[in-house]
Coordinates of N, CA and C in Angstrom, one line a residue:
M1 N 53.3 30.8 66.7 CA 52.7 29.6 66.9 C 52.1 28.8 65.6
F2 N 52.8 27.8 65.3 CA 52.4 27.1 64.2 C 51.5 26.4 63.9
S3 N 50.4 26.9 63.3 CA 49.1 26.2 62.7 C 48.5 25.6 61.6
L4 N 48.6 24.2 61.6 CA 48.2 23.7 60.1 C 46.9 24.9 59.3
R5 N 46.7 25.2 60.1 CA 45.3 25.9 59.5 C 45.5 27.2 58.2
A6 N 46.6 27.2 58.6 CA 47.1 28.2 57.5 C 47.6 27.5 56.4
F7 N 47.8 26.1 56.3 CA 48.3 25.9 55.3 C 46.7 24.9 54.7
T8 N 45.7 25.1 54.9 CA 44.5 24.4 54.3 C 44.2 25.3 52.8
V9 N 43.5 24.9 52.1 CA 43.5 25.0 50.7 C 41.3 25.4 50.8
N10 N 41.4 26.7 50.4 CA 40.0 26.8 50.6 C 39.4 27.0 49.1
F11 N 38.4 26.4 48.7 CA 38.5 26.5 47.7 C 37.0 27.1 47.7
A12 N 36.3 27.8 48.3 CA 35.1 28.4 48.6 C 35.1 29.3 47.8
G13 N 33.9 29.5 46.5 CA 33.8 30.9 46.0 C 34.7 30.5 44.5
Y14 N 35.3 29.6 44.3 CA 35.8 29.0 43.0 C 34.8 28.4 42.3
T15 N 34.8 28.3 40.8 CA 33.9 27.6 39.7 C 34.9 26.5 39.6
D16 N 34.1 25.4 39.4 CA 35.0 24.0 38.6 C 36.1 24.1 37.4
A17 N 35.8 25.1 36.7 CA 36.7 25.6 36.1 C 38.1 26.3 36.8
E18 N 38.1 27.4 37.8 CA 39.1 27.4 38.7 C 39.8 26.4 39.1
I19 N 39.2 25.9 40.1 CA 39.6 24.3 40.8 C 40.4 23.7 39.7
Q20 N 40.0 23.3 38.8 CA 40.4 22.3 37.8 C 41.5 23.0 37.2
R21 N 41.4 24.1 36.9 CA 43.0 24.7 36.5 C 44.1 24.9 37.5
W22 N 43.6 25.1 38.9 CA 44.7 25.1 40.4 C 45.1 23.6 40.4
L23 N 43.8 22.7 40.2 CA 45.3 21.2 40.3 C 45.6 20.9 39.1
H24 N 45.9 21.1 37.6 CA 46.3 21.0 36.8 C 47.5 21.8 37.2
L25 N 48.0 23.1 37.4 CA 48.9 24.2 38.1 C 49.8 23.0 38.9
R26 N 49.2 22.9 39.7 CA 49.9 22.0 41.5 C 50.2 21.1 40.6
A27 N 49.6 20.3 39.7 CA 50.5 19.1 39.3 C 51.6 19.2 38.5
I28 N 51.7 20.2 37.4 CA 52.7 20.4 36.8 C 53.8 20.8 37.9
E29 N 53.6 21.5 38.7 CA 54.4 21.8 39.9 C 55.1 20.2 40.3
W30 N 53.9 20.0 41.2 CA 54.6 18.9 41.5 C 55.6 17.8 41.2
S31 N 55.0 17.5 39.5 CA 55.7 17.1 38.9 C 57.3 16.8 38.9
G32 N 57.6 18.6 38.5 CA 58.9 18.5 38.3 C 59.5 19.4 39.7
F33 N 59.4 19.2 40.6 CA 59.4 20.2 41.9 C 60.8 20.1 42.3
P34 N 62.0 19.6 41.8 CA 63.2 19.7 41.8 C 63.5 21.0 41.2
G35 N 63.2 20.5 40.0 CA 63.1 22.0 39.1 C 62.8 23.6 39.4
Y36 N 61.3 22.9 39.5 CA 60.8 23.9 40.1 C 61.1 25.1 40.7
L37 N 61.4 24.1 42.4 CA 61.9 25.3 43.5 C 63.8 25.2 43.0
A38 N 64.2 24.8 42.0 CA 65.6 25.4 41.8 C 65.5 26.8 41.3
Q39 N 64.4 27.7 40.6 CA 64.2 28.8 40.2 C 64.7 29.5 41.0
I40 N 64.4 29.1 42.7 CA 65.0 30.1 43.9 C 66.1 29.8 44.4
I41 N 65.9 28.2 44.4 CA 67.5 28.2 45.3 C 68.5 28.2 44.5
A42 N 68.6 28.2 42.9 CA 69.8 27.9 41.8 C 70.6 29.4 42.0
P43 N 69.8 30.0 41.3 CA 70.9 31.0 41.6 C 71.9 31.5 42.5
I44 N 70.7 31.4 43.5 CA 71.7 31.4 44.5 C 73.1 31.4 44.6
L45 N 72.8 29.5 45.0 CA 73.8 28.7 45.0 C 75.0 29.0 43.8
F46 N 74.5 29.2 42.9 CA 75.4 29.7 42.0 C 76.8 30.6 42.2
I47 N 76.1 31.5 43.6 CA 77.0 32.4 44.2 C 78.2 31.5 44.6
F48 N 77.6 30.4 45.3 CA 79.2 29.7 46.5 C 79.4 28.4 45.4
Y49 N 78.7 28.3 44.4 CA 79.0 26.8 43.8 C 79.2 27.3 42.5
P50 N 80.6 26.0 41.6 CA 80.1 26.3 40.2 C 78.4 25.8 39.3
W51 N 78.4 27.0 38.5 CA 76.9 26.7 38.4 C 76.2 25.2 37.4
W52 N 77.5 24.3 36.9 CA 77.4 23.2 36.5 C 77.3 21.7 37.7
Q53 N 77.6 22.7 38.6 CA 77.8 21.6 39.7 C 76.2 21.9 40.4
V54 N 75.7 22.8 40.6 CA 74.4 23.2 40.7 C 73.4 22.8 40.2
L55 N 73.6 22.9 38.5 CA 72.4 22.2 37.7 C 72.4 20.9 37.8
L56 N 73.9 20.3 38.2 CA 74.0 18.9 38.0 C 73.3 18.4 39.4
G57 N 73.3 19.1 40.6 CA 73.0 18.6 41.6 C 71.0 18.5 41.5
V58 N 70.7 19.2 40.7 CA 69.5 19.6 40.9 C 68.7 18.5 39.6
F59 N 69.8 18.3 38.6 CA 69.7 16.7 38.2 C 69.1 15.4 39.0
L60 N 70.0 15.9 39.9 CA 70.8 14.1 40.2 C 69.4 14.2 41.3
I61 N 69.1 15.4 42.0 CA 68.0 15.4 43.1 C 66.9 14.7 42.7
S62 N 66.4 15.3 41.1 CA 65.4 15.0 40.5 C 64.8 13.7 40.3
L63 N 65.7 12.9 39.9 CA 66.1 11.2 39.6 C 65.2 10.5 40.9
P64 N 65.5 10.5 41.9 CA 64.6 9.9 43.1 C 63.6 10.7 43.2
W65 N 63.6 12.0 42.8 CA 61.8 12.3 42.9 C 61.0 11.9 41.5
C66 N 61.8 11.1 40.8 CA 61.1 10.6 39.6 C 60.0 9.9 40.0
I67 N 60.6 8.6 41.1 CA 60.1 8.0 41.6 C 58.9 8.3 42.9
V68 N 59.6 9.0 43.7 CA 58.9 9.0 44.8 C 57.4 10.4 44.5
R69 N 57.6 10.8 43.7 CA 56.5 12.0 43.3 C 55.1 11.4 43.2
Y70 N 55.0 10.1 43.0 CA 53.5 9.4 42.9 C 53.3 9.0 44.5
W71 N 54.0 8.7 45.1 CA 54.1 8.2 46.5 C 52.9 9.0 47.5
F72 N 53.1 10.6 47.0 CA 52.5 11.4 48.3 C 51.9 12.5 47.2
V73 N 51.2 13.3 47.6 CA 51.0 14.8 47.0 C 50.5 15.7 48.6
I74 N 51.2 16.9 48.5 CA 50.4 17.5 49.8 C 50.3 19.1 48.7
P75 N 49.2 19.0 49.0 CA 48.7 20.3 48.1 C 48.8 21.4 48.6
E76 N 48.4 21.7 50.2 CA 49.1 22.5 51.1 C 50.5 23.6 50.8
F77 N 51.1 22.2 50.9 CA 52.3 22.4 50.6 C 52.7 23.3 49.4
S78 N 52.1 22.5 48.2 CA 52.2 23.1 47.0 C 51.8 24.5 46.9
D79 N 50.5 24.9 47.0 CA 50.1 26.1 47.4 C 50.4 26.8 47.7
K80 N 51.5 27.0 48.8 CA 52.4 28.1 49.5 C 53.5 28.3 49.0
I81 N 54.0 27.0 48.3 CA 55.3 27.3 47.6 C 55.1 27.6 46.4
C82 N 54.2 27.5 45.5 CA 54.2 28.1 44.4 C 53.8 29.8 44.6
L83 N 53.5 29.9 45.6 CA 53.6 31.8 45.5 C 54.8 32.4 46.0
V84 N 55.7 31.6 47.0 CA 57.1 31.9 47.0 C 57.8 32.0 45.8
V85 N 57.4 31.2 45.0 CA 58.0 30.7 44.0 C 57.6 32.0 42.5
V86 N 56.7 32.3 42.4 CA 56.3 33.0 41.7 C 56.7 34.8 41.9
W87 N 56.7 34.3 43.1 CA 57.0 36.0 44.1 C 58.4 36.5 43.7
F88 N 59.4 35.2 44.1 CA 60.8 35.6 44.1 C 61.8 35.3 42.9
K89 N 61.4 34.4 42.3 CA 62.1 33.7 41.1 C 62.2 35.1 40.4
W90 N 62.0 35.8 40.0 CA 63.0 36.8 39.1 C 63.7 37.9 39.7
P91 N 63.4 37.8 41.1 CA 63.8 39.0 42.2 C 65.2 38.4 42.1
V92 N 65.4 37.1 42.9 CA 66.4 36.5 43.2 C 67.4 35.9 42.0
C93 N 66.7 35.9 40.7 CA 67.7 35.7 39.3 C 68.7 36.8 38.9
I94 N 67.7 38.2 39.0 CA 68.2 39.5 38.5 C 68.9 39.9 39.5
G95 N 69.1 39.7 41.1 CA 70.1 40.0 41.9 C 71.1 39.3 41.8
S96 N 71.0 37.8 41.3 CA 72.1 37.0 41.7 C 73.2 37.2 40.5
A97 N 72.2 37.7 38.9 CA 73.1 37.6 37.6 C 73.8 38.7 38.2
I98 N 73.4 39.7 38.7 CA 73.7 40.8 38.8 C 75.4 40.9 39.9
Y99 N 74.8 40.1 40.7 CA 76.6 39.8 41.5 C 77.3 39.2 41.1
L100 N 76.8 38.1 40.2 CA 77.8 37.3 39.2 C 78.6 38.2 38.4
F101 N 77.6 39.2 37.6 CA 78.5 39.9 36.6 C 79.4 40.9 37.4
F102 N 78.7 41.3 38.7 CA 79.9 42.2 39.1 C 81.1 41.5 39.3
H103 N 81.2 39.8 40.1 CA 82.1 38.9 40.6 C 83.0 38.4 39.3
Q104 N 82.7 39.0 38.2 CA 83.3 38.4 37.2 C 83.1 37.2 36.7
Q105 N 81.7 37.4 36.6 CA 81.8 35.4 36.8 C 80.3 35.5 35.7
P106 N 80.4 35.8 33.8 CA 79.5 36.2 33.2 C 78.6 34.6 32.8
V107 N 79.6 34.0 32.7 CA 78.3 32.6 32.5 C 77.5 32.2 33.2
A108 N 78.1 32.2 34.5 CA 77.6 31.5 36.0 C 76.2 32.8 35.9
G109 N 76.3 34.2 35.6 CA 75.4 35.3 35.9 C 73.9 35.0 34.6
V110 N 74.7 34.6 33.3 CA 73.7 34.5 32.4 C 72.8 33.1 32.8
I111 N 73.3 32.4 33.1 CA 72.8 30.9 33.4 C 72.0 31.4 34.8
A112 N 71.7 32.3 35.6 CA 71.2 32.7 36.8 C 69.7 33.5 36.2
L113 N 69.9 34.2 34.7 CA 69.2 34.7 34.7 C 68.3 33.7 33.3
L114 N 68.6 32.6 33.2 CA 67.9 32.0 32.3 C 67.2 30.5 33.2
V115 N 68.0 30.7 34.3 CA 67.4 29.5 35.3 C 65.6 29.4 35.3
P116 N 65.1 30.2 34.9 CA 63.1 30.1 35.2 C 62.8 29.6 34.2
L117 N 64.0 29.7 32.5 CA 63.4 29.2 31.3 C 63.8 27.7 31.4
L118 N 64.9 27.3 32.2 CA 65.3 25.8 32.0 C 64.5 25.4 33.1
A119 N 64.4 25.8 34.1 CA 64.2 24.4 35.1 C 63.2 23.6 34.8
G120 N 61.8 23.6 33.7 CA 61.8 22.9 33.8 C 62.0 21.7 32.6
F121 N 63.0 21.6 32.5 CA 64.3 20.4 31.5 C 65.2 19.9 32.5
L122 N 65.2 20.4 33.8 CA 66.1 20.3 34.9 C 65.4 18.7 35.7
T123 N 64.2 18.4 35.6 CA 63.5 17.4 36.3 C 62.7 15.9 34.7
P124 N 63.2 15.2 34.5 CA 62.5 14.6 34.1 C 60.9 14.2 34.1
P125 N 60.3 14.7 32.5 CA 59.1 14.9 32.8 C 58.0 13.7 33.8
G126 N 57.0 13.7 33.8 CA 56.1 12.9 35.0 C 54.5 12.6 34.1
R127 N 54.1 11.6 34.9 CA 52.7 11.8 34.5 C 51.6 12.8 35.1
V128 N 51.2 14.0 34.4 CA 51.0 15.0 35.7 C 49.3 14.6 35.9
G129 N 48.8 13.9 34.4 CA 47.5 13.0 35.0 C 46.9 12.4 36.4
I130 N 48.0 11.7 36.8 CA 48.0 10.8 37.9 C 48.0 11.6 39.3
I131 N 49.1 12.3 39.3 CA 49.3 13.6 39.9 C 47.9 14.6 40.3
E132 N 47.3 14.9 39.2 CA 46.1 15.8 39.5 C 45.2 15.1 40.3
L133 N 45.0 14.0 39.6 CA 44.2 13.1 40.6 C 44.2 13.1 41.8
Q134 N 45.8 12.8 42.4 CA 46.1 12.6 43.4 C 45.6 13.9 44.3
L135 N 45.7 15.0 43.9 CA 45.8 16.5 44.5 C 44.0 16.4 44.6
A136 N 43.4 16.2 43.8 CA 41.8 16.2 43.5 C 41.4 15.7 44.7
K137 N 41.9 14.0 44.8 CA 41.5 12.7 46.2 C 41.7 13.8 46.8
S138 N 43.1 14.5 47.5 CA 43.6 14.9 48.8 C 42.7 16.1 49.5
V139 N 42.2 17.0 48.1 CA 41.5 17.9 48.7 C 39.8 17.7 48.6
G140 N 39.7 16.8 48.4 CA 38.1 16.5 48.1 C 37.2 16.5 47.1
Y141 N 38.0 17.5 45.9 CA 37.3 17.9 45.1 C 36.9 16.5 44.1
V142 N 37.1 15.0 43.9 CA 36.9 13.8 43.8 C 36.9 12.9 44.2
P143 N 36.0 11.7 44.3 CA 36.0 10.8 45.5 C 36.8 10.2 45.5
L144 N 37.9 9.6 47.0 CA 38.4 8.4 46.8 C 38.8 7.5 46.2
D145 N 37.5 7.0 45.5 CA 37.9 5.7 44.7 C 37.8 6.4 43.3
A146 N 37.9 7.7 43.0 CA 38.2 8.1 41.2 C 39.2 6.9 40.4
E147 N 39.5 7.3 39.3 CA 39.8 6.5 38.5 C 40.2 7.4 37.2
I148 N 41.3 7.3 37.1 CA 41.6 8.1 35.6 C 41.3 7.1 34.6

């Protein structure tokens, strides 16, 4: 059964510095979310589609994200997704690259290996401070009327 309790962020026992670091990292990830998520999705898509179409698709998805990313933040979702991306990005990239090399697609294989390093360039940069403040408000770290 689905439970929202599994998606709550619990900062009990964390220092202010640790919470601030968490907020900053989640804000960076949220700012470039399409590129961040592409680290685990793009290498798999390289198997089925030409690599340039996948990268172009991620870039095109990131353009509307540049506007939407400031409208809402979901810290619980961001918290869980970061674990999945961090745990699986290198196994997915290496596995996809091996598959692509064996199927005579060396360019796609090399790009699959480089996706975690290139992902940050697939989404135009954003204002991380604004997103960080929204995250801090949504988890109750700062008052709702706080401003930058």
